[in-house]
PDB file of C-alpha atoms in Angstrom:
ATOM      1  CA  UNK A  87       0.000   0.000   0.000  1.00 48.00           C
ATOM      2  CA  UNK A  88       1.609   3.490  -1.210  1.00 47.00           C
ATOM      3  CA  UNK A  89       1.901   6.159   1.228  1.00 49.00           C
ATOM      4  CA  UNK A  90      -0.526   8.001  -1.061  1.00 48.00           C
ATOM      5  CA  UNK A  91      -2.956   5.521  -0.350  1.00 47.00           C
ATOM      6  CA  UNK A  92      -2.525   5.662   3.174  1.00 52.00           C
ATOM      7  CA  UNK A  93      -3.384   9.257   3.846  1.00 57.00           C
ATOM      8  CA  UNK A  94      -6.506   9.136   1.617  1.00 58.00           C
ATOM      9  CA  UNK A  95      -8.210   7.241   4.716  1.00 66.00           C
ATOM     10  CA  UNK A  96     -10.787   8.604   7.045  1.00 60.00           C
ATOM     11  CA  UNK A  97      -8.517   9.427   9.351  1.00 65.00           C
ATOM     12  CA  UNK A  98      -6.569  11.908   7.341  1.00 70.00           C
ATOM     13  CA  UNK A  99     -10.170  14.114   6.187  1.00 75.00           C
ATOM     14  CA  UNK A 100     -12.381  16.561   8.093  1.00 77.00           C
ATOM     15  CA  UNK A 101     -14.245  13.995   9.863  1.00 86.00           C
ATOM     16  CA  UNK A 102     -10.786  12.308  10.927  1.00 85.00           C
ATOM     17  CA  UNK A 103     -10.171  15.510  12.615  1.00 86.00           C
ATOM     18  CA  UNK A 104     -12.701  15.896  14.608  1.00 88.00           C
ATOM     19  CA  UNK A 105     -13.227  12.482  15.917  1.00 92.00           C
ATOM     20  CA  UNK A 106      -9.441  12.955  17.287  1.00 94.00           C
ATOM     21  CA  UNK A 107     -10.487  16.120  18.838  1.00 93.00           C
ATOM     22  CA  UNK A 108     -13.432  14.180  20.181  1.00 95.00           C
ATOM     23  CA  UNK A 109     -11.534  11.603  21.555  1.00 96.00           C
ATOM     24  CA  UNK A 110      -8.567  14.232  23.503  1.00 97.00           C
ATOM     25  CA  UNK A 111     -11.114  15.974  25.036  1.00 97.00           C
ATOM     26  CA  UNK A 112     -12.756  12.906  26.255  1.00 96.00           C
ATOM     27  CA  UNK A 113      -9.918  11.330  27.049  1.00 97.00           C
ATOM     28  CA  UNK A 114      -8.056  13.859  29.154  1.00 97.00           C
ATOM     29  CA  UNK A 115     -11.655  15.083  30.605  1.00 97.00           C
ATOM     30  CA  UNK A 116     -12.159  11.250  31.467  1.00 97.00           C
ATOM     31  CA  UNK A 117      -8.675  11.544  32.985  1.00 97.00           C
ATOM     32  CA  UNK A 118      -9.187  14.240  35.304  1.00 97.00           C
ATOM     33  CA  UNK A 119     -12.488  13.014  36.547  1.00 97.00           C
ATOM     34  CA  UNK A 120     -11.596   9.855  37.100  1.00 96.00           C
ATOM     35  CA  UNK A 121      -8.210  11.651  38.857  1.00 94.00           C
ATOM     36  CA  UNK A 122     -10.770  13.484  41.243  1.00 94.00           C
ATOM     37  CA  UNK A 123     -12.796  10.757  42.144  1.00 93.00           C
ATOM     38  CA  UNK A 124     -10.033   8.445  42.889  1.00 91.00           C
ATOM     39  CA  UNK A 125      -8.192  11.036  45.272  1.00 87.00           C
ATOM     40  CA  UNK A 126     -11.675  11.692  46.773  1.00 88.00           C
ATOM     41  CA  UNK A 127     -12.074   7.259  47.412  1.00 85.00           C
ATOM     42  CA  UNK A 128      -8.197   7.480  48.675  1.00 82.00           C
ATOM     43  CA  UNK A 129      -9.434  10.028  51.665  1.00 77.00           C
ATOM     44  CA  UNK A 130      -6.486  11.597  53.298  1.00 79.00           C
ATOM     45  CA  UNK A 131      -3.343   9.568  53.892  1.00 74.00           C
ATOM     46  CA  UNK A 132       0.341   9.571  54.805  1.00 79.00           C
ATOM     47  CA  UNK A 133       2.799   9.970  51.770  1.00 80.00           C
ATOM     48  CA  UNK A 134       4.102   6.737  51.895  1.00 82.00           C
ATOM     49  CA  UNK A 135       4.214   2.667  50.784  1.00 87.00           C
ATOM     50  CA  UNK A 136       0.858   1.948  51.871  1.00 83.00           C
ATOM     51  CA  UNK A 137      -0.656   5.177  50.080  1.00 82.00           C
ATOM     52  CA  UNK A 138       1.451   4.155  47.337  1.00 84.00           C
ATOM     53  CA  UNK A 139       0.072   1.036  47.152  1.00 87.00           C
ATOM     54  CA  UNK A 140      -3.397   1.974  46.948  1.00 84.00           C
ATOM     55  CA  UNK A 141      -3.244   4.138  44.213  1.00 86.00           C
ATOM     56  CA  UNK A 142      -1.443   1.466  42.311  1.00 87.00           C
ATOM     57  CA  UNK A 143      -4.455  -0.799  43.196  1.00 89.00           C
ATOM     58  CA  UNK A 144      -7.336   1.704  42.723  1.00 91.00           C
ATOM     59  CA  UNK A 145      -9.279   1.365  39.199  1.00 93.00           C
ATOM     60  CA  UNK A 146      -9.711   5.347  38.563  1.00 92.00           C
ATOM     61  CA  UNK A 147      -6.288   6.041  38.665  1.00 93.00           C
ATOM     62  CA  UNK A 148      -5.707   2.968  36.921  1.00 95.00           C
ATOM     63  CA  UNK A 149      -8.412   4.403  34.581  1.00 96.00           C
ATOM     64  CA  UNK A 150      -6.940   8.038  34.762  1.00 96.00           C
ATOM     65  CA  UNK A 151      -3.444   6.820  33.810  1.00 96.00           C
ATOM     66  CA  UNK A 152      -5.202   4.532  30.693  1.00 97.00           C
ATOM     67  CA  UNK A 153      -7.129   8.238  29.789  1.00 97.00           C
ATOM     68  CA  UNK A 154      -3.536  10.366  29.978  1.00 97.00           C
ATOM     69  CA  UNK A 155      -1.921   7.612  27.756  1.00 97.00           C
ATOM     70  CA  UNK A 156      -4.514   7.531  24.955  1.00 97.00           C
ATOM     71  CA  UNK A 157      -4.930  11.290  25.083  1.00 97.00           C
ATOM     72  CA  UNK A 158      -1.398  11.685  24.697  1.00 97.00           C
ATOM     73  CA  UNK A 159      -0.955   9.121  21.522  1.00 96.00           C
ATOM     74  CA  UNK A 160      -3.896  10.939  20.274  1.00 96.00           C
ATOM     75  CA  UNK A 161      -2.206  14.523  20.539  1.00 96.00           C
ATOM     76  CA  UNK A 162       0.207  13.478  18.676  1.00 95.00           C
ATOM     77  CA  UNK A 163      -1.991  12.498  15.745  1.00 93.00           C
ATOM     78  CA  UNK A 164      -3.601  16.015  16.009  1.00 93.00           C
ATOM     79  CA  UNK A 165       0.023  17.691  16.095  1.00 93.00           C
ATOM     80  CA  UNK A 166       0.996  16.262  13.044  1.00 91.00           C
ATOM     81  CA  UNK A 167      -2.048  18.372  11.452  1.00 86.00           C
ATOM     82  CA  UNK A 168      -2.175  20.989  13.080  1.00 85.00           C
ATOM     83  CA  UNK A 169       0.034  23.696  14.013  1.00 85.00           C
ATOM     84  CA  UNK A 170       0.793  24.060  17.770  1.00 88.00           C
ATOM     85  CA  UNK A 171      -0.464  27.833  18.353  1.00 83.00           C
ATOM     86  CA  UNK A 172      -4.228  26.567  17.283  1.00 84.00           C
ATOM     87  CA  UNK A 173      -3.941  23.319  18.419  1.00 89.00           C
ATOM     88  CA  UNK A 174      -3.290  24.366  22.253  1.00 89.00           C
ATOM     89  CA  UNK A 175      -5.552  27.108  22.201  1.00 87.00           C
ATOM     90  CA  UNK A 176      -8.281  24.316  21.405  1.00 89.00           C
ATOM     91  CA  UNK A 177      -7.579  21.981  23.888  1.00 91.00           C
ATOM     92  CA  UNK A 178      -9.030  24.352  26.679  1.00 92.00           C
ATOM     93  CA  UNK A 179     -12.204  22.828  25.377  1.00 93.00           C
ATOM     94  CA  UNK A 180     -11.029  20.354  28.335  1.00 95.00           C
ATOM     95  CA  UNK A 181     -11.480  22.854  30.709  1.00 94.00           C
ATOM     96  CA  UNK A 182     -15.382  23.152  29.319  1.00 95.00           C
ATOM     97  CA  UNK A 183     -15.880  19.061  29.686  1.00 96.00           C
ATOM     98  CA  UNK A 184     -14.241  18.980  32.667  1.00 96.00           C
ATOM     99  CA  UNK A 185     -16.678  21.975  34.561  1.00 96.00           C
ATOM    100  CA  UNK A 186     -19.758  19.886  32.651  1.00 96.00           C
ATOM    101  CA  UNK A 187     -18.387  16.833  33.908  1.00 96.00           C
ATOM    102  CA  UNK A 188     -18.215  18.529  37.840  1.00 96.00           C
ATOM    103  CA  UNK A 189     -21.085  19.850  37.521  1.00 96.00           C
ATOM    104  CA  UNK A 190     -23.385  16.894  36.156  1.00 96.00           C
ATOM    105  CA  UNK A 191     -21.334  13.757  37.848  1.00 94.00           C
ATOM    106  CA  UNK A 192     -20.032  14.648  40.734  1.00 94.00           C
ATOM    107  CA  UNK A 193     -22.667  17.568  41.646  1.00 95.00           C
ATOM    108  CA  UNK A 194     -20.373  20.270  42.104  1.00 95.00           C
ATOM    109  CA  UNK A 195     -21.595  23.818  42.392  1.00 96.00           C
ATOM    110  CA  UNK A 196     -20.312  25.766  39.272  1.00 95.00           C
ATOM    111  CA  UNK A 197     -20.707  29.880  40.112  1.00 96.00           C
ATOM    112  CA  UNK A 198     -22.132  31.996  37.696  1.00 96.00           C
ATOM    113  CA  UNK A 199     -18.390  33.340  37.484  1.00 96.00           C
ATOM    114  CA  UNK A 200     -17.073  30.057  35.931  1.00 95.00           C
ATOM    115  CA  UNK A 201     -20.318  30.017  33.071  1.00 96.00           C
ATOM    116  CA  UNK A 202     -18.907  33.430  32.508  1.00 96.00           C
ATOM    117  CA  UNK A 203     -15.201  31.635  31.855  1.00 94.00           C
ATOM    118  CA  UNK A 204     -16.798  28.880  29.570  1.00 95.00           C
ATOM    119  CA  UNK A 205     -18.175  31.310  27.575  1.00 95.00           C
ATOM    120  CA  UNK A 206     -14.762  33.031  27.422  1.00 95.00           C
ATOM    121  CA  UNK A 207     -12.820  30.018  26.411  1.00 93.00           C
ATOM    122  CA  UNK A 208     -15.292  28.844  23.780  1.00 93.00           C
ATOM    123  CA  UNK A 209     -15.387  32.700  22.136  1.00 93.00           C
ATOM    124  CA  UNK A 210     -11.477  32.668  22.302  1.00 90.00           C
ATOM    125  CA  UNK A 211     -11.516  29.707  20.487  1.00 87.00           C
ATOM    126  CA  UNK A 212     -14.018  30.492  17.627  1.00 87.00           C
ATOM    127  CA  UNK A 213     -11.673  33.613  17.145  1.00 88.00           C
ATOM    128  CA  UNK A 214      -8.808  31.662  16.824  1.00 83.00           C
ATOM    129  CA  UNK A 215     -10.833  28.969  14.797  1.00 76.00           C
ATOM    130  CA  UNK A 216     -11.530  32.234  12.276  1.00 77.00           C
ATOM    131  CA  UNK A 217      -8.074  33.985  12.183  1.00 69.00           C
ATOM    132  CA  UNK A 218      -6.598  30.226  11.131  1.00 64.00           C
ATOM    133  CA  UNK A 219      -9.337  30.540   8.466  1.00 54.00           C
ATOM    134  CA  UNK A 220      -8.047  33.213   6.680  1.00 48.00           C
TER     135      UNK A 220
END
């Protein structure tokens, strides 16, 4: 199969794009989440073997470290796309998931000054979005 060939795939297009958006800002959402509710299970403990060993043994870090490694293969794929200066910018979308994610699943109170910061990050993003345009 020719290189050519290769990059003609799904994954290369417009829709390839945004599914590996998709999937970073699920996956290092996921990975924060899962980071909170795992410290919140581990309660407060000594720095030491036995702490150690229960965040080797607990399932959302375990999950949390899975989440960081396929967000980080998948950042990669976006790089190679995408120059850095938009790409960053656009992963702040985590920050959006991640307030959702506090908000709906773990109940978290969100102040009205934090909706104001969503809406921030998302128009800071749709200006970057435009300037990359033209």
């Amino acid at each position: 199969m020719s290189t050519q060939t290769m990059n003609t795939g799904w994954l290369h297009g417009r829709f390839g794009t945004v599914v590996l958006w998709a999937l970073l800002i699920c996956t290092e959402s996921a990975g924060q989440l899962f980071t909170k509710v795992a410290g919140d299970q581990l309660g407060q403990m000594d720095f030491n073997w036995q702490w150690l060993g229960e965040v080797a043994r607990n399932p959302g870090i375990l999950a949390a470290i899975a989440s960081y490694i396929g967000a980080f293969f998948v950042w990669m794929l976006i790089l190679r796309r995408s120059s850095l200066s938009l790409a960053f910018p656009l992963s702040s979308l985590v920050f959006v998931v991640v307030l959702l994610g506090s908000w709906l699943g773990l109940g978290e109170h969100i102040s009205p000054l934090h909706w104001v910061g969503v809406a921030v990050i998302i128009a800071g993003i749709a200006l970057l979005a435009e300037g990359e345009e033209n």
